[in-house]
Amino acid sequence: MDAIVYQSHTGHSKQYAELLGKKINLPVYSLKEAKSKLKANSEIIFFGWLMAGNASGYDKAHKRYNVRGLCAVGMCADTNNKQLNDLEKKYRIAHGDIFYLPGGFEQEKLRGIYKFMMSGMKNMMQTLEKKGELTDDEAMTLEMYKNGGNIVAEENLAPVILWYERTK
């Protein structure tokens, strides 16, 4: 493995990438930096923030590098693995080479259209809450919308570290 590459909007993916880099002693680059630091087809672990079912930056990273593992960073826990399963299908990544990590939600760090979109999502979920139609995961997401917070934690990387040790 040559490096860890990330794309981050509010900093959670970057935090996880840096934590992992320290743990497994790999260099860490933003997707933009990696272009001048890594050769095409370098083997990487990619971290991208989730937006509308996509791991931001993954497609660009996949075109240029050999992405051996994908870490998708979302707002809160994915207790039923729905997001993880959807990403496995979407990107055709084998189970075990993709990970979901809870990152958090910090409205004040959002920029541009993302701020507007997340406000709309919060309103939609509040409507579902009033109707009593929220799943447990959706209820956690709504709480994150309401209260915000950074829930990046080193212990969430344990499965990624085990995977890395097996694949290196």
Backbone as JSON, one array per atom type, in Angstrom:
{
  "sequence": "MDAIVYQSHTGHSKQYAELLGKKINLPVYSLKEAKSKLKANSEIIFFGWLMAGNASGYDKAHKRYNVRGLCAVGMCADTNNKQLNDLEKKYRIAHGDIFYLPGGFEQEKLRGIYKFMMSGMKNMMQTLEKKGELTDDEAMTLEMYKNGGNIVAEENLAPVILWYERTK",
  "N": [[0.87, -1.17, 0.0], [0.56, 2.21, -0.85], [-0.32, 4.77, 0.01], [-2.66, 6.87, 1.85], [-5.55, 8.4, 0.75], [-7.77, 11.13, 0.66], [-11.0, 12.76, 0.45], [-12.58, 15.51, 1.69], [-15.18, 17.43, 3.2], [-16.17, 18.79, 5.5], [-14.25, 18.01, 7.24], [-14.26, 15.52, 8.6], [-13.64, 13.14, 7.16], [-10.99, 13.68, 6.55], [-9.91, 13.76, 9.16], [-10.21, 11.05, 9.95], [-8.59, 9.82, 7.98], [-6.07, 10.87, 8.62], [-5.75, 9.89, 11.25], [-5.67, 7.12, 10.72], [-3.41, 7.02, 9.06], [-1.35, 7.65, 10.88], [-1.57, 5.43, 12.57], [-0.94, 3.22, 10.93], [1.28, 3.95, 9.63], [1.42, 5.27, 7.04], [1.68, 7.63, 4.34], [-0.45, 10.51, 4.07], [-2.71, 12.08, 1.93], [-4.63, 14.74, 0.5], [-7.1, 14.38, -2.07], [-6.55, 16.16, -4.09], [-3.86, 16.92, -3.53], [-2.64, 14.43, -3.87], [-2.42, 14.0, -6.56], [-0.06, 15.22, -7.42], [1.75, 13.93, -5.84], [1.62, 11.15, -5.93], [2.09, 8.35, -8.09], [0.25, 7.34, -11.0], [-1.94, 4.57, -10.68], [-0.99, 3.86, -8.17], [-1.26, 2.06, -5.1], [-3.89, 2.59, -2.91], [-5.68, 3.56, 0.08], [-8.84, 4.83, 0.27], [-10.62, 7.61, 1.54], [-13.78, 9.0, 1.7], [-16.37, 11.44, 1.97], [-19.84, 10.9, 2.6], [-22.44, 11.67, 0.39], [-25.59, 11.89, -0.71], [-25.65, 9.12, -1.24], [-23.2, 8.65, -2.43], [-19.68, 8.21, -2.29], [-17.81, 10.82, -1.89], [-15.49, 11.89, -4.28], [-14.54, 9.38, -4.84], [-14.86, 8.25, -7.45], [-13.05, 9.74, -9.04], [-10.65, 9.09, -7.74], [-10.61, 6.33, -8.14], [-10.32, 6.14, -10.89], [-7.7, 7.02, -11.26], [-6.01, 5.73, -9.39], [-5.12, 2.57, -7.79], [-7.48, 1.59, -5.94], [-7.58, 0.05, -3.02], [-9.01, -0.17, -0.69], [-12.03, 1.24, 0.57], [-13.2, 3.82, 2.57], [-16.03, 5.07, 3.69], [-17.4, 7.98, 4.92], [-19.93, 8.9, 6.98], [-22.77, 10.62, 8.5], [-23.71, 9.53, 10.98], [-24.11, 6.48, 12.9], [-24.47, 3.43, 11.02], [-26.45, 1.35, 11.58], [-27.92, -0.82, 10.54], [-26.47, -1.52, 8.35], [-27.27, -0.59, 5.85], [-26.38, 1.62, 4.27], [-23.73, 0.85, 3.81], [-24.1, -1.6, 2.42], [-25.43, -0.63, 0.15], [-23.4, 0.95, -0.98], [-21.47, -1.0, -1.55], [-22.73, -2.39, -3.63], [-23.12, -0.32, -5.51], [-20.48, 0.56, -6.15], [-19.31, -1.81, -6.72], [-17.62, -3.19, -4.95], [-15.9, -5.54, -3.04], [-17.3, -7.08, -0.17], [-15.85, -6.34, 2.88], [-13.71, -4.97, 1.87], [-14.57, -2.48, 2.02], [-15.68, 0.15, 4.09], [-17.78, 1.65, 6.54], [-17.84, 4.65, 8.27], [-18.76, 6.52, 11.1], [-18.99, 10.0, 11.12], [-20.04, 12.63, 11.7], [-21.84, 15.77, 11.97], [-21.7, 19.05, 11.14], [-23.16, 21.82, 10.84], [-22.34, 24.5, 10.6], [-19.95, 24.32, 9.24], [-20.55, 23.62, 6.68], [-20.67, 24.39, 3.18], [-21.87, 26.35, 0.43], [-24.11, 24.79, -1.86], [-24.48, 22.51, -0.38], [-25.12, 23.22, 2.24], [-27.68, 24.26, 1.93], [-29.01, 21.98, 0.88], [-28.81, 20.15, 3.02], [-30.33, 21.4, 4.93], [-32.84, 21.18, 3.82], [-33.11, 18.38, 3.92], [-33.19, 17.97, 6.67], [-35.63, 19.25, 7.31], [-37.42, 17.6, 5.89], [-37.07, 15.18, 7.27], [-37.97, 15.9, 9.78], [-40.65, 16.2, 9.27], [-41.32, 13.53, 8.69], [-40.82, 12.51, 11.22], [-42.86, 13.7, 12.74], [-45.0, 12.32, 11.7], [-44.49, 9.86, 12.68], [-42.89, 8.07, 11.27], [-40.17, 7.39, 11.15], [-37.22, 5.41, 10.83], [-34.98, 3.69, 13.09], [-32.31, 4.37, 12.46], [-32.78, 6.66, 10.91], [-33.87, 8.31, 12.85], [-31.63, 8.69, 14.49], [-30.08, 10.1, 12.68], [-31.64, 12.41, 12.33], [-31.41, 13.48, 14.92], [-28.7, 14.12, 14.83], [-28.77, 16.09, 12.84], [-30.22, 18.03, 14.24], [-28.67, 18.54, 16.59], [-25.99, 18.4, 15.9], [-22.4, 17.77, 15.74], [-19.19, 16.21, 16.23], [-18.21, 13.03, 15.73], [-16.05, 11.47, 15.22], [-13.88, 8.84, 15.89], [-11.08, 7.09, 17.06], [-11.32, 4.36, 17.67], [-13.24, 3.47, 15.89], [-11.85, 2.84, 13.66], [-10.83, 0.31, 13.94], [-11.74, -2.09, 12.48], [-10.77, -1.41, 9.93], [-8.03, -1.26, 10.32], [-7.48, -3.94, 11.02], [-8.18, -5.17, 8.6], [-6.27, -3.97, 6.92], [-3.88, -5.03, 7.98], [-4.2, -7.7, 7.27], [-4.12, -7.54, 4.5], [-1.77, -6.36, 3.63]],
  "CA": [[0.0, 0.0, 0.0], [1.41, 3.38, -1.0], [-0.77, 5.98, 0.71], [-4.07, 7.09, 2.16], [-6.01, 9.59, 0.04], [-9.1, 11.48, 1.14], [-11.72, 13.97, 0.05], [-13.34, 15.9, 2.87], [-15.87, 18.72, 3.09], [-16.17, 19.45, 6.8], [-13.09, 17.59, 8.0], [-14.34, 14.22, 9.24], [-12.86, 12.17, 6.36], [-9.59, 14.04, 6.75], [-9.53, 13.31, 10.5], [-10.04, 9.6, 9.93], [-7.43, 9.49, 7.15], [-4.86, 11.2, 9.39], [-5.65, 8.93, 12.35], [-5.22, 5.84, 10.17], [-2.04, 7.2, 8.6], [-0.47, 7.54, 12.05], [-1.64, 4.07, 13.11], [-0.33, 2.2, 10.07], [2.5, 4.54, 9.08], [1.33, 5.57, 5.61], [1.46, 9.05, 4.09], [-1.85, 10.89, 3.87], [-2.84, 13.21, 1.01], [-5.95, 15.05, -0.04], [-7.18, 13.91, -3.46], [-5.87, 17.18, -4.9], [-2.41, 16.77, -3.3], [-2.17, 13.13, -4.34], [-2.13, 14.07, -8.0], [1.35, 15.57, -7.62], [2.58, 13.15, -4.92], [1.54, 9.71, -6.21], [2.03, 7.9, -9.47], [-0.98, 6.66, -11.41], [-2.03, 3.16, -10.29], [-0.52, 3.61, -6.81], [-2.25, 1.4, -4.25], [-4.32, 3.51, -1.86], [-6.92, 3.46, 0.85], [-9.52, 6.1, 0.01], [-11.66, 8.09, 2.45], [-14.64, 10.02, 1.1], [-17.58, 11.74, 2.73], [-21.05, 10.46, 1.92], [-23.42, 12.66, -0.01], [-26.59, 11.33, -1.62], [-25.3, 7.76, -1.59], [-21.9, 8.61, -3.11], [-18.47, 8.54, -1.53], [-17.27, 11.95, -2.64], [-14.12, 11.77, -4.76], [-14.17, 7.99, -5.13], [-14.75, 8.01, -8.9], [-11.76, 10.3, -9.5], [-9.57, 8.28, -7.16], [-10.66, 5.02, -8.77], [-9.78, 6.28, -12.26], [-6.26, 7.28, -11.25], [-5.25, 4.87, -8.48], [-5.63, 1.25, -7.46], [-8.13, 1.75, -4.63], [-7.65, -1.27, -2.38], [-10.03, -0.1, 0.34], [-12.82, 2.47, 0.61], [-13.79, 4.18, 3.85], [-17.06, 6.08, 3.47], [-17.67, 8.65, 6.19], [-21.28, 9.46, 7.03], [-23.11, 11.46, 9.65], [-23.82, 8.79, 12.23], [-24.02, 5.03, 12.75], [-25.23, 2.71, 9.99], [-26.67, 0.15, 12.39], [-28.44, -1.93, 9.76], [-25.56, -1.67, 7.21], [-27.92, -0.23, 4.59], [-25.5, 2.46, 3.45], [-22.59, 0.03, 3.43], [-24.54, -2.53, 1.38], [-25.7, 0.16, -1.06], [-22.12, 1.36, -1.56], [-20.85, -2.2, -2.11], [-23.39, -2.64, -4.92], [-22.88, 0.8, -6.42], [-19.09, 0.61, -6.59], [-18.86, -3.19, -6.98], [-16.48, -3.44, -4.06], [-16.13, -6.74, -2.24], [-17.54, -6.91, 1.27], [-14.57, -6.5, 3.57], [-12.79, -3.96, 1.34], [-15.27, -1.2, 2.15], [-16.03, 0.4, 5.5], [-18.59, 2.84, 6.85], [-17.38, 5.26, 9.52], [-19.56, 7.68, 11.51], [-18.15, 11.19, 11.23], [-20.7, 13.73, 12.38], [-22.51, 16.8, 11.19], [-21.43, 20.38, 11.68], [-23.85, 22.73, 9.91], [-21.57, 25.73, 10.41], [-18.82, 24.07, 8.34], [-21.04, 23.37, 5.33], [-20.57, 25.49, 2.24], [-22.59, 26.3, -0.83], [-25.34, 24.06, -2.05], [-24.6, 21.47, 0.65], [-25.81, 23.81, 3.38], [-29.09, 24.33, 1.52], [-29.53, 20.62, 0.76], [-28.94, 19.51, 4.33], [-31.44, 22.05, 5.6], [-34.03, 20.54, 3.26], [-33.19, 17.02, 4.45], [-33.62, 18.08, 8.07], [-37.06, 19.56, 7.29], [-38.12, 16.4, 5.45], [-37.03, 14.19, 8.34], [-38.83, 16.37, 10.87], [-42.01, 15.87, 8.83], [-41.48, 12.09, 8.91], [-40.86, 12.3, 12.66], [-44.2, 14.07, 13.19], [-45.9, 11.26, 11.25], [-44.08, 8.62, 13.32], [-42.42, 7.19, 10.2], [-38.71, 7.32, 11.09], [-36.53, 4.21, 11.29], [-34.03, 4.01, 14.16], [-31.18, 5.09, 11.86], [-33.24, 7.99, 10.53], [-34.03, 9.07, 14.09], [-30.27, 9.11, 14.86], [-29.67, 11.13, 11.71], [-32.35, 13.64, 12.67], [-30.76, 14.03, 16.12], [-27.45, 14.73, 14.4], [-29.15, 17.34, 12.18], [-30.65, 19.0, 15.25], [-27.65, 18.87, 17.6], [-24.65, 18.44, 15.33], [-21.34, 17.16, 16.51], [-18.12, 15.46, 15.6], [-18.14, 11.74, 16.43], [-14.89, 10.73, 14.75], [-13.23, 8.17, 17.01], [-10.04, 6.16, 16.64], [-11.77, 2.97, 17.78], [-14.02, 3.12, 14.71], [-10.92, 2.37, 12.63], [-10.35, -1.04, 14.26], [-11.9, -3.03, 11.36], [-9.92, -0.98, 8.82], [-6.67, -1.66, 10.68], [-7.41, -5.4, 10.87], [-8.19, -5.44, 7.15], [-4.96, -3.56, 6.39], [-2.88, -6.01, 8.42], [-4.4, -8.93, 6.48], [-3.93, -7.33, 3.05], [-0.48, -5.76, 3.24]],
  "C": [[0.9, 1.22, 0.0], [0.99, 4.59, -0.16], [-2.25, 5.89, 1.06], [-4.44, 8.4, 1.47], [-7.44, 9.86, 0.51], [-9.68, 12.67, 0.39], [-12.65, 14.29, 1.21], [-14.0, 17.26, 2.64], [-15.83, 19.47, 4.41], [-15.08, 18.93, 7.73], [-13.12, 16.2, 8.59], [-13.54, 13.15, 8.48], [-11.36, 12.42, 6.53], [-9.1, 13.56, 8.12], [-9.28, 11.81, 10.53], [-8.8, 9.2, 9.13], [-6.14, 9.75, 7.93], [-4.66, 10.25, 10.57], [-5.12, 7.59, 11.84], [-3.77, 5.92, 9.71], [-1.03, 7.07, 9.73], [-0.42, 6.11, 12.57], [-0.87, 3.07, 12.25], [0.88, 2.74, 9.31], [2.49, 4.66, 7.55], [1.15, 7.07, 5.43], [-0.01, 9.3, 3.75], [-1.88, 12.14, 2.98], [-4.3, 13.47, 0.7], [-5.94, 14.56, -1.49], [-6.45, 14.89, -4.38], [-4.35, 17.06, -4.77], [-1.85, 15.5, -3.92], [-1.77, 13.16, -5.8], [-0.66, 14.39, -8.27], [2.29, 14.72, -6.75], [2.64, 11.66, -5.27], [1.49, 9.44, -7.7], [0.65, 7.3, -9.75], [-0.84, 5.18, -11.04], [-1.39, 2.84, -8.95], [-1.64, 2.94, -6.02], [-2.59, 2.31, -3.07], [-5.51, 2.95, -1.08], [-7.58, 4.82, 0.67], [-10.6, 6.37, 1.04], [-12.47, 9.17, 1.74], [-15.89, 10.22, 1.93], [-18.82, 11.37, 1.91], [-21.98, 11.62, 1.63], [-24.32, 12.02, -1.05], [-26.17, 9.95, -2.13], [-23.99, 7.6, -2.34], [-20.78, 8.9, -2.13], [-17.74, 9.59, -2.36], [-15.8, 11.75, -3.0], [-13.72, 10.37, -5.18], [-13.97, 7.76, -6.63], [-13.43, 8.54, -9.46], [-10.59, 9.46, -8.99], [-9.48, 6.93, -7.87], [-10.09, 5.05, -10.2], [-8.27, 6.39, -12.27], [-5.44, 6.26, -10.47], [-5.88, 3.48, -8.38], [-6.19, 1.34, -6.04], [-8.34, 0.36, -4.05], [-8.73, -1.31, -1.3], [-10.72, 1.24, 0.3], [-13.41, 2.64, 1.99], [-14.74, 5.34, 3.59], [-17.46, 6.66, 4.81], [-19.02, 9.35, 6.13], [-21.52, 10.24, 8.3], [-23.09, 10.7, 10.97], [-23.82, 7.3, 11.93], [-24.91, 4.51, 11.62], [-25.56, 1.35, 10.59], [-27.19, -1.05, 11.61], [-27.61, -2.2, 8.5], [-26.18, -1.34, 5.86], [-26.98, 0.58, 3.7], [-24.29, 1.67, 2.95], [-22.96, -0.91, 2.29], [-24.82, -1.81, 0.07], [-24.41, 0.56, -1.76], [-21.39, 0.16, -2.19], [-21.41, -2.48, -3.5], [-23.03, -1.56, -5.94], [-21.47, 0.76, -7.01], [-18.51, -0.77, -6.9], [-17.57, -3.51, -6.22], [-16.83, -4.63, -3.17], [-16.37, -6.37, -0.78], [-16.22, -7.2, 1.98], [-13.52, -5.54, 3.06], [-13.4, -2.56, 1.4], [-15.75, -1.08, 3.59], [-16.87, 1.66, 5.59], [-18.12, 3.35, 8.2], [-18.27, 6.45, 9.86], [-18.66, 8.89, 11.76], [-18.77, 12.33, 12.0], [-21.35, 14.69, 11.41], [-22.28, 18.13, 11.87], [-21.92, 21.41, 10.66], [-23.01, 23.97, 9.59], [-20.38, 25.55, 9.47], [-19.25, 23.81, 6.9], [-20.94, 24.62, 4.47], [-21.49, 25.25, 1.05], [-23.89, 25.52, -0.79], [-25.57, 23.01, -0.95], [-25.35, 21.98, 1.88], [-27.32, 23.84, 3.12], [-29.71, 22.93, 1.49], [-29.75, 19.97, 2.12], [-30.07, 20.13, 5.15], [-32.76, 21.43, 5.12], [-34.22, 19.12, 3.78], [-33.69, 17.02, 5.89], [-35.13, 18.32, 8.13], [-37.88, 18.33, 6.9], [-38.19, 15.36, 6.57], [-37.89, 14.61, 9.53], [-40.3, 16.09, 10.54], [-42.28, 14.39, 9.06], [-41.58, 11.78, 10.41], [-42.26, 12.6, 13.2], [-45.22, 12.99, 12.82], [-45.59, 9.91, 11.91], [-43.51, 7.6, 12.34], [-40.9, 7.08, 10.09], [-38.2, 5.95, 11.54], [-35.58, 4.64, 12.41], [-32.84, 4.8, 13.61], [-31.58, 6.5, 11.45], [-33.42, 8.88, 11.76], [-32.66, 9.56, 14.59], [-29.78, 10.23, 13.95], [-30.35, 12.46, 12.03], [-31.76, 14.28, 13.92], [-29.45, 14.71, 15.76], [-27.72, 16.05, 13.68], [-29.47, 18.42, 13.22], [-29.51, 19.47, 16.14], [-26.24, 18.99, 17.06], [-23.64, 17.71, 16.18], [-20.34, 16.42, 15.65], [-17.97, 14.16, 16.39], [-17.04, 10.84, 15.85], [-14.19, 10.13, 15.97], [-12.26, 7.12, 16.48], [-10.52, 4.71, 16.68], [-12.62, 2.52, 16.59], [-13.15, 2.58, 13.57], [-10.44, 0.94, 12.84], [-10.56, -2.03, 13.11], [-11.02, -2.68, 10.16], [-8.48, -1.43, 9.09], [-6.49, -3.17, 10.56], [-7.35, -5.79, 9.4], [-6.81, -5.11, 6.56], [-3.88, -4.59, 6.75], [-2.99, -7.31, 7.62], [-4.01, -8.75, 5.02], [-2.56, -6.79, 2.66], [0.56, -6.77, 2.85]]
}
